[in-house]
Amino acid sequence: MNRMSSSLVALLACLWLPAALAMGPGFEPPDPLHRVGVMADRLGLTEAQEGQLMALMNAARVESAVDRERAHQIRQQLEAMRTGFDAEDAEELARELGEVVARLAFTHASTRARVHALLTPEQQQRFEELRHRREDRWAHFDRARHRDYSPSD
């Protein structure tokens, strides 16, 4: 993967919490310093914007840390139920996981909106172009993954 592709993936992956959640237990979002650096490179951020984004992303990372850890714990508990399944406990854990994921999704959406507000109209447009390119590229991998998937009976 070339430098531009690597940078683009890092830039856009940093703001996709749902994808991060899908990556599984214990996922830790990329370091804000790296994310802001990539954004500065790709979007031409000012020093003031870099500082504001760094503060914003650090705050979001801290805010979501407890929920990310709890989601990991719940997934482990549910996985452990493959032997000795208890429907009531599983349902309660599933409900709690839904609440945790909802909070994480809210934090993600709020952070994305605040990031967007810090960008100039030109930077917003460039960001959207990069995001669409990333989505198109990842859609190819999703199609390939689903095409290769064959459930076992």
mmCIF file with all atom_site columns, C-alpha atoms in Angstrom, residues 69-86 89-90 92-94 96:
data_model
loop_
_atom_site.group_PDB
_atom_site.id
_atom_site.type_symbol
_atom_site.label_atom_id
_atom_site.label_alt_id
_atom_site.label_comp_id
_atom_site.label_asym_id
_atom_site.label_entity_id
_atom_site.label_seq_id
_atom_site.pdbx_PDB_ins_code
_atom_site.Cartn_x
_atom_site.Cartn_y
_atom_site.Cartn_z
_atom_site.occupancy
_atom_site.B_iso_or_equiv
_atom_site.pdbx_formal_charge
_atom_site.auth_seq_id
_atom_site.auth_comp_id
_atom_site.auth_asym_id
_atom_site.auth_atom_id
_atom_site.pdbx_PDB_model_num
ATOM 1  C CA . GLU A 1 69 ? -14.025 -1.643  27.699 1.00 0.00 ? 69 GLU A CA 1
ATOM 2  C CA . ARG A 1 70 ? -17.535 -2.552  28.874 1.00 0.00 ? 70 ARG A CA 1
ATOM 3  C CA . ALA A 1 71 ? -18.519 -3.626  25.347 1.00 0.00 ? 71 ALA A CA 1
ATOM 4  C CA . HIS A 1 72 ? -15.444 -5.864  25.305 1.00 0.00 ? 72 HIS A CA 1
ATOM 5  C CA . GLN A 1 73 ? -16.402 -7.403  28.659 1.00 0.00 ? 73 GLN A CA 1
ATOM 6  C CA . ILE A 1 74 ? -19.990 -8.043  27.573 1.00 0.00 ? 74 ILE A CA 1
ATOM 7  C CA . ARG A 1 75 ? -18.853 -9.693  24.341 1.00 0.00 ? 75 ARG A CA 1
ATOM 8  C CA . GLN A 1 76 ? -16.586 -11.969 26.361 1.00 0.00 ? 76 GLN A CA 1
ATOM 9  C CA . GLN A 1 77 ? -19.433 -12.880 28.711 1.00 0.00 ? 77 GLN A CA 1
ATOM 10 C CA . LEU A 1 78 ? -21.743 -13.659 25.816 1.00 0.00 ? 78 LEU A CA 1
ATOM 11 C CA . GLU A 1 79 ? -19.054 -15.739 24.111 1.00 0.00 ? 79 GLU A CA 1
ATOM 12 C CA . ALA A 1 80 ? -18.509 -17.695 27.331 1.00 0.00 ? 80 ALA A CA 1
ATOM 13 C CA . MET A 1 81 ? -22.189 -18.666 27.263 1.00 0.00 ? 81 MET A CA 1
ATOM 14 C CA . ARG A 1 82 ? -21.631 -21.033 24.371 1.00 0.00 ? 82 ARG A CA 1
ATOM 15 C CA . THR A 1 83 ? -21.568 -23.656 27.105 1.00 0.00 ? 83 THR A CA 1
ATOM 16 C CA . GLY A 1 84 ? -24.225 -23.216 29.752 1.00 0.00 ? 84 GLY A CA 1
ATOM 17 C CA . PHE A 1 85 ? -26.369 -20.703 27.882 1.00 0.00 ? 85 PHE A CA 1
ATOM 18 C CA . ASP A 1 86 ? -28.745 -18.720 30.096 1.00 0.00 ? 86 ASP A CA 1
ATOM 19 C CA . ASP A 1 89 ? -28.625 -13.412 31.380 1.00 0.00 ? 89 ASP A CA 1
ATOM 20 C CA . ALA A 1 90 ? -27.857 -13.296 27.661 1.00 0.00 ? 90 ALA A CA 1
ATOM 21 C CA . GLU A 1 92 ? -29.813 -8.675  29.794 1.00 0.00 ? 92 GLU A CA 1
ATOM 22 C CA . LEU A 1 93 ? -26.231 -8.548  28.522 1.00 0.00 ? 93 LEU A CA 1
ATOM 23 C CA . ALA A 1 94 ? -27.468 -7.971  24.979 1.00 0.00 ? 94 ALA A CA 1
ATOM 24 C CA . GLU A 1 96 ? -26.731 -3.551  28.037 1.00 0.00 ? 96 GLU A CA 1
#
